[in-house]
């Protein structure tokens, strides 16, 4: 789908990053932790997937930091993909964009590669149901080469037998979010989407987005950490553990 009319995509990407930071004040530290691991463990010519990339904030940081790396950004959202393509383009032929639904069991066939060194994903996999998470991990185990890694940055809840830790994470997250959301000039998810949906040139693309995500039921409760640990271990990843954490905001790492 092409977008006509003048859209200031750079401005929308800056606003996207600011909006995401309202929810994740330590978003850049979490990106850094993931990239530190990639840089420490993998060759500088690595090929990475940015899974559920949105407009490619993580791809951009990875390609800036690692000038010989290549990245494939995968997402289903036509608005965010259009933004990423417009602002980042192919990043000197090092970045490819793939439109795919991660719930589709055959999504990896769209990638154009059969193996990658790393899969990175941020603030996204909680959109998927447990069965889709398990199927996704099985696909990732086929895609990531031996010695390669998966890094998932997301809110992943404490287990049920730690109710006080769960409660502390929920209370602090809510309190801090309210402070940032009400700060002067702050924009949250709903406000950002309402603003972009009001751009006449993007009306059709935004309607297409709504059709594609009609299945989604918004749920603010983070999925349990064990779901991902178990799914990755069952899929064949040999080491699975948290490498960065702030309350229940974590980076879960798995080694193939
Ligand atoms: C909160 S955004 C995070 C985007 C990006 N990773 C970031 O950190 O800025 C969640 C992303 O997950 C994507 N997503 C959710 N479900 C998906 C699915 N089934 N297939 C592909 N992408 C999906 C959305 O389109 C959206 O871009």
Short mmCIF file of C-alpha atoms and ligand atoms in Angstrom, two decimals:
data_model
loop_
_atom_site.label_atom_id
_atom_site.label_comp_id
_atom_site.label_asym_id
_atom_site.label_seq_id
_atom_site.Cartn_x
_atom_site.Cartn_y
_atom_site.Cartn_z
CA UNK A 1 0.00 0.00 0.00
CA UNK A 2 1.45 3.39 -0.91
CA UNK A 3 1.03 6.54 1.12
CA UNK A 4 0.33 9.75 -0.71
CA UNK A 5 0.70 13.30 0.60
CA UNK A 6 3.40 14.86 2.71
CA UNK A 7 3.86 13.00 5.98
CA UNK A 8 6.65 14.12 8.29
CA UNK A 9 7.71 10.57 9.16
CA UNK A 10 10.84 11.71 11.05
CA UNK A 11 8.67 13.63 13.45
CA UNK A 12 6.32 10.65 13.89
CA UNK A 13 9.23 8.35 14.69
CA UNK A 14 10.58 10.82 17.27
CA UNK A 15 7.11 10.96 18.80
CA UNK A 16 6.91 7.13 18.74
CA UNK A 17 10.16 6.84 20.70
CA UNK A 18 8.98 9.49 23.18
CA UNK A 19 5.62 7.73 23.60
CA UNK A 20 7.27 4.34 24.20
CA UNK A 21 9.56 5.99 26.76
CA UNK A 22 6.50 7.09 28.75
CA UNK A 23 5.91 3.38 29.42
CA UNK A 24 9.59 2.47 29.61
CA UNK A 25 11.81 5.20 31.08
CA UNK A 26 14.72 2.75 30.90
CA UNK A 27 14.01 1.76 27.29
CA UNK A 28 17.47 2.89 26.12
CA UNK A 29 19.24 0.99 28.93
CA UNK A 30 17.30 -2.12 27.96
CA UNK A 31 18.26 -1.68 24.28
CA UNK A 32 21.88 -1.20 25.38
CA UNK A 33 21.85 -4.36 27.50
CA UNK A 34 20.61 -6.38 24.54
CA UNK A 35 23.14 -4.88 22.14
CA UNK A 36 25.98 -5.36 24.66
CA UNK A 37 25.28 -9.10 24.63
CA UNK A 38 25.05 -9.26 20.85
CA UNK A 39 28.33 -7.37 20.52
CA UNK A 40 30.07 -9.53 23.12
CA UNK A 41 29.00 -12.92 21.76
CA UNK A 42 28.46 -12.71 18.03
CA UNK A 43 30.62 -11.91 15.01
CA UNK A 44 30.53 -8.31 13.79
CA UNK A 45 29.01 -9.46 10.48
CA UNK A 46 26.00 -10.91 12.26
CA UNK A 47 22.50 -11.16 10.81
CA UNK A 48 19.72 -10.26 13.27
CA UNK A 49 15.95 -10.32 13.24
CA UNK A 50 14.06 -7.47 14.90
CA UNK A 51 10.83 -9.28 15.67
CA UNK A 52 7.65 -7.19 15.92
CA UNK A 53 9.93 -4.29 15.11
CA UNK A 54 7.37 -1.52 14.87
CA UNK A 55 9.13 1.32 13.04
CA UNK A 56 12.54 -0.22 13.73
CA UNK A 57 13.84 1.63 16.80
CA UNK A 58 15.89 -1.42 17.80
CA UNK A 59 17.10 -2.14 14.25
CA UNK A 60 18.31 1.44 13.98
CA UNK A 61 20.30 1.22 17.21
CA UNK A 62 21.78 -2.16 16.29
CA UNK A 63 22.88 -1.04 12.82
CA UNK A 64 24.36 2.19 14.20
CA UNK A 65 26.34 0.37 16.84
CA UNK A 66 27.49 -2.53 14.63
CA UNK A 67 28.42 -1.14 11.22
CA UNK A 68 28.97 -4.57 9.62
CA UNK A 69 25.75 -6.15 10.88
CA UNK A 70 22.58 -6.72 8.88
CA UNK A 71 19.04 -6.76 10.17
CA UNK A 72 15.59 -7.90 9.10
CA UNK A 73 12.69 -6.04 10.70
CA UNK A 74 9.42 -8.00 10.85
CA UNK A 75 6.02 -6.57 11.74
CA UNK A 76 2.36 -6.70 10.77
CA UNK A 77 1.45 -3.05 11.27
CA UNK A 78 1.25 -1.21 7.94
CA UNK A 79 1.53 2.24 9.54
CA UNK A 80 4.64 1.43 11.59
CA UNK A 81 6.23 -0.39 8.66
CA UNK A 82 5.59 2.60 6.39
CA UNK A 83 7.22 4.84 9.00
CA UNK A 84 10.26 2.61 9.35
CA UNK A 85 10.72 2.26 5.61
CA UNK A 86 10.37 6.04 5.14
CA UNK A 87 12.80 7.06 7.88
CA UNK A 88 15.38 4.26 7.89
CA UNK A 89 15.00 2.93 4.34
CA UNK A 90 17.37 0.03 3.79
CA UNK A 91 20.11 1.62 5.95
CA UNK A 92 22.79 1.32 3.29
CA UNK A 93 21.42 -2.05 2.12
CA UNK A 94 21.78 -3.50 5.62
CA UNK A 95 18.11 -3.42 6.63
CA UNK A 96 15.21 -5.36 5.11
CA UNK A 97 11.54 -4.97 6.03
CA UNK A 98 9.19 -7.95 6.10
CA UNK A 99 5.45 -7.79 6.59
CA UNK A 100 4.24 -10.86 8.47
CA UNK A 101 1.85 -11.99 11.18
CA UNK A 102 3.83 -13.83 13.86
CA UNK A 103 0.73 -15.91 14.64
CA UNK A 104 0.96 -17.40 11.18
CA UNK A 105 2.91 -20.66 11.56
CA UNK A 106 4.66 -20.05 8.21
CA UNK A 107 5.78 -16.45 8.88
CA UNK A 108 9.50 -17.29 8.69
CA UNK A 109 9.16 -18.35 5.05
CA UNK A 110 8.83 -14.66 4.20
CA UNK A 111 12.27 -13.76 5.53
CA UNK A 112 14.39 -14.72 2.55
CA UNK A 113 17.01 -16.30 4.85
CA UNK A 114 17.01 -19.71 6.53
CA UNK A 115 19.32 -18.90 9.42
CA UNK A 116 20.13 -15.91 11.62
CA UNK A 117 22.63 -15.22 14.41
CA UNK A 118 20.26 -13.36 16.69
CA UNK A 119 16.60 -12.60 17.24
CA UNK A 120 15.83 -9.44 19.20
CA UNK A 121 12.41 -8.24 20.20
CA UNK A 122 11.10 -5.49 22.48
CA UNK A 123 7.75 -4.69 24.11
CA UNK A 124 5.89 -6.92 21.70
CA UNK A 125 5.56 -10.64 22.35
CA UNK A 126 3.03 -10.06 25.16
CA UNK A 127 0.56 -9.39 22.31
CA UNK A 128 0.61 -13.13 21.52
CA UNK A 129 -1.44 -15.91 23.14
CA UNK A 130 0.49 -18.71 24.93
CA UNK A 131 -0.02 -21.20 22.06
CA UNK A 132 1.36 -18.65 19.60
CA UNK A 133 4.34 -18.00 21.90
CA UNK A 134 5.14 -21.73 21.99
CA UNK A 135 4.83 -22.08 18.21
CA UNK A 136 6.97 -18.97 17.74
CA UNK A 137 9.73 -20.37 19.97
CA UNK A 138 9.73 -23.61 17.96
CA UNK A 139 10.18 -21.60 14.76
CA UNK A 140 12.96 -19.53 16.37
CA UNK A 141 14.79 -22.68 17.38
CA UNK A 142 14.86 -23.71 13.71
CA UNK A 143 15.94 -20.25 12.60
CA UNK A 144 18.68 -19.36 15.08
CA UNK A 145 21.98 -21.08 14.34
CA UNK A 146 23.78 -23.08 17.05
CA UNK A 147 25.46 -20.57 19.37
CA UNK A 148 23.06 -17.82 18.30
CA UNK A 149 20.76 -16.00 20.72
CA UNK A 150 17.22 -14.81 21.32
CA UNK A 151 16.78 -11.65 23.42
CA UNK A 152 13.29 -10.68 24.50
CA UNK A 153 12.85 -7.32 26.25
CA UNK A 154 9.39 -7.12 27.77
CA UNK A 155 7.42 -6.99 31.01
CA UNK A 156 7.33 -10.62 32.18
CA UNK A 157 5.45 -11.18 35.42
CA UNK A 158 6.75 -12.77 38.60
CA UNK A 159 5.33 -16.26 39.26
CA UNK A 160 2.11 -16.82 41.21
CA UNK A 161 3.97 -18.09 44.27
CA UNK A 162 5.57 -14.63 44.64
CA UNK A 163 2.39 -12.52 45.03
CA UNK A 164 4.08 -9.72 46.97
CA UNK A 165 6.71 -9.28 44.26
CA UNK A 166 3.92 -9.25 41.65
CA UNK A 167 2.05 -6.64 43.67
CA UNK A 168 5.14 -4.45 44.13
CA UNK A 169 5.88 -4.54 40.39
CA UNK A 170 2.26 -3.71 39.50
CA UNK A 171 1.96 -0.87 42.02
CA UNK A 172 5.25 0.79 41.11
CA UNK A 173 4.64 0.44 37.39
CA UNK A 174 1.20 2.05 37.72
CA UNK A 175 2.43 4.86 39.93
CA UNK A 176 5.44 5.72 37.78
CA UNK A 177 3.39 5.52 34.58
CA UNK A 178 0.80 7.92 35.96
CA UNK A 179 3.54 10.43 36.83
CA UNK A 180 5.04 10.33 33.34
CA UNK A 181 1.74 10.24 31.50
CA UNK A 182 0.55 13.40 33.21
CA UNK A 183 3.85 15.27 32.73
CA UNK A 184 3.58 18.36 30.49
CA UNK A 185 3.92 17.43 26.79
CA UNK A 186 3.71 13.67 27.38
CA UNK A 187 1.80 11.57 24.87
CA UNK A 188 0.57 8.04 25.59
CA UNK A 189 -0.22 5.15 23.19
CA UNK A 190 -3.87 6.10 22.62
CA UNK A 191 -3.05 9.78 22.10
CA UNK A 192 -0.25 8.95 19.65
CA UNK A 193 -2.53 6.68 17.61
CA UNK A 194 -5.40 9.18 17.70
CA UNK A 195 -3.03 11.86 16.38
CA UNK A 196 -1.66 9.78 13.52
CA UNK A 197 -5.11 8.49 12.57
CA UNK A 198 -6.14 12.13 12.11
CA UNK A 199 -3.57 12.65 9.32
CA UNK A 200 -5.66 12.64 6.11
CA UNK A 201 -2.92 11.00 3.99
CA UNK A 202 -2.78 8.08 6.43
CA UNK A 203 -6.48 7.39 6.74
CA UNK A 204 -6.46 4.34 4.48
CA UNK A 205 -3.34 2.87 6.04
CA UNK A 206 -4.78 3.33 9.55
CA UNK A 207 -8.00 1.60 8.49
CA UNK A 208 -5.94 -1.31 7.15
CA UNK A 209 -4.14 -1.47 10.49
CA UNK A 210 -7.46 -1.75 12.33
CA UNK A 211 -8.51 -4.63 10.07
CA UNK A 212 -5.22 -6.47 10.64
CA UNK A 213 -5.39 -6.16 14.42
CA UNK A 214 -9.12 -6.84 14.84
CA UNK A 215 -8.14 -10.04 16.72
CA UNK A 216 -6.30 -8.19 19.42
CA UNK A 217 -7.75 -7.80 22.90
CA UNK A 218 -5.75 -5.24 24.85
CA UNK A 219 -4.56 -6.59 28.15
CA UNK A 220 -2.27 -4.71 30.51
CA UNK A 221 -1.36 -7.75 32.61
CA UNK A 222 2.14 -8.94 31.70
CA UNK A 223 2.47 -12.60 30.72
CA UNK A 224 4.36 -14.86 33.13
CA UNK A 225 8.11 -15.19 32.78
CA UNK A 226 7.81 -19.02 33.05
CA UNK A 227 5.76 -19.20 29.85
CA UNK A 228 8.71 -17.86 27.85
CA UNK A 229 11.40 -19.70 29.80
CA UNK A 230 9.56 -23.00 29.31
CA UNK A 231 8.67 -22.40 25.66
CA UNK A 232 12.29 -21.56 24.78
CA UNK A 233 13.70 -24.53 26.72
CA UNK A 234 11.11 -26.92 25.23
CA UNK A 235 11.93 -25.64 21.75
CA UNK A 236 15.57 -26.65 22.21
CA UNK A 237 17.39 -23.53 23.48
CA UNK A 238 20.12 -24.83 25.77
CA UNK A 239 20.51 -21.87 28.17
CA UNK A 240 17.64 -19.60 29.16
CA UNK A 241 17.91 -16.80 31.73
CA UNK A 242 17.29 -13.15 32.57
CA UNK A 243 20.26 -10.88 31.79
CA UNK A 244 18.69 -7.50 32.69
CA UNK A 245 15.84 -6.55 34.97
CA UNK A 246 14.03 -3.65 36.59
CA UNK A 247 11.12 -5.06 38.62
CA UNK A 248 9.26 -7.22 36.05
CA UNK A 249 10.69 -5.37 33.06
CA UNK A 250 13.33 -7.84 31.84
CA UNK A 251 15.51 -9.08 29.04
CA UNK A 252 15.19 -12.84 28.76
CA UNK A 253 18.03 -14.44 26.84
CA UNK A 254 18.16 -17.88 25.24
CA UNK A 255 21.17 -19.53 23.62
CA UNK A 256 20.68 -22.03 20.81
C1 LIG B 1 4.52 -1.75 21.50
S1 LIG B 1 4.97 -2.11 19.87
C2 LIG B 1 6.75 -2.28 20.01
C3 LIG B 1 7.45 -2.02 18.70
C4 LIG B 1 8.97 -2.05 18.75
N1 LIG B 1 9.44 -3.37 19.02
C5 LIG B 1 9.52 -1.08 19.76
O1 LIG B 1 10.06 -1.52 20.80
O2 LIG B 1 9.43 0.14 19.52
C6 LIG B 1 4.43 -3.79 19.59
C7 LIG B 1 4.67 -4.25 18.17
O3 LIG B 1 4.32 -5.62 18.02
C8 LIG B 1 3.75 -5.77 16.72
N2 LIG B 1 2.97 -7.00 16.69
C9 LIG B 1 2.03 -7.39 17.56
N3 LIG B 1 1.49 -8.56 17.20
C10 LIG B 1 2.10 -8.93 16.05
C11 LIG B 1 1.97 -10.03 15.19
N4 LIG B 1 1.07 -11.01 15.42
N5 LIG B 1 2.76 -10.11 14.11
C12 LIG B 1 3.66 -9.12 13.86
N6 LIG B 1 3.83 -8.05 14.64
C13 LIG B 1 3.06 -7.94 15.72
C14 LIG B 1 2.91 -4.52 16.58
O4 LIG B 1 2.54 -4.27 15.25
C15 LIG B 1 3.85 -3.48 17.14
O5 LIG B 1 4.70 -2.97 16.17
#
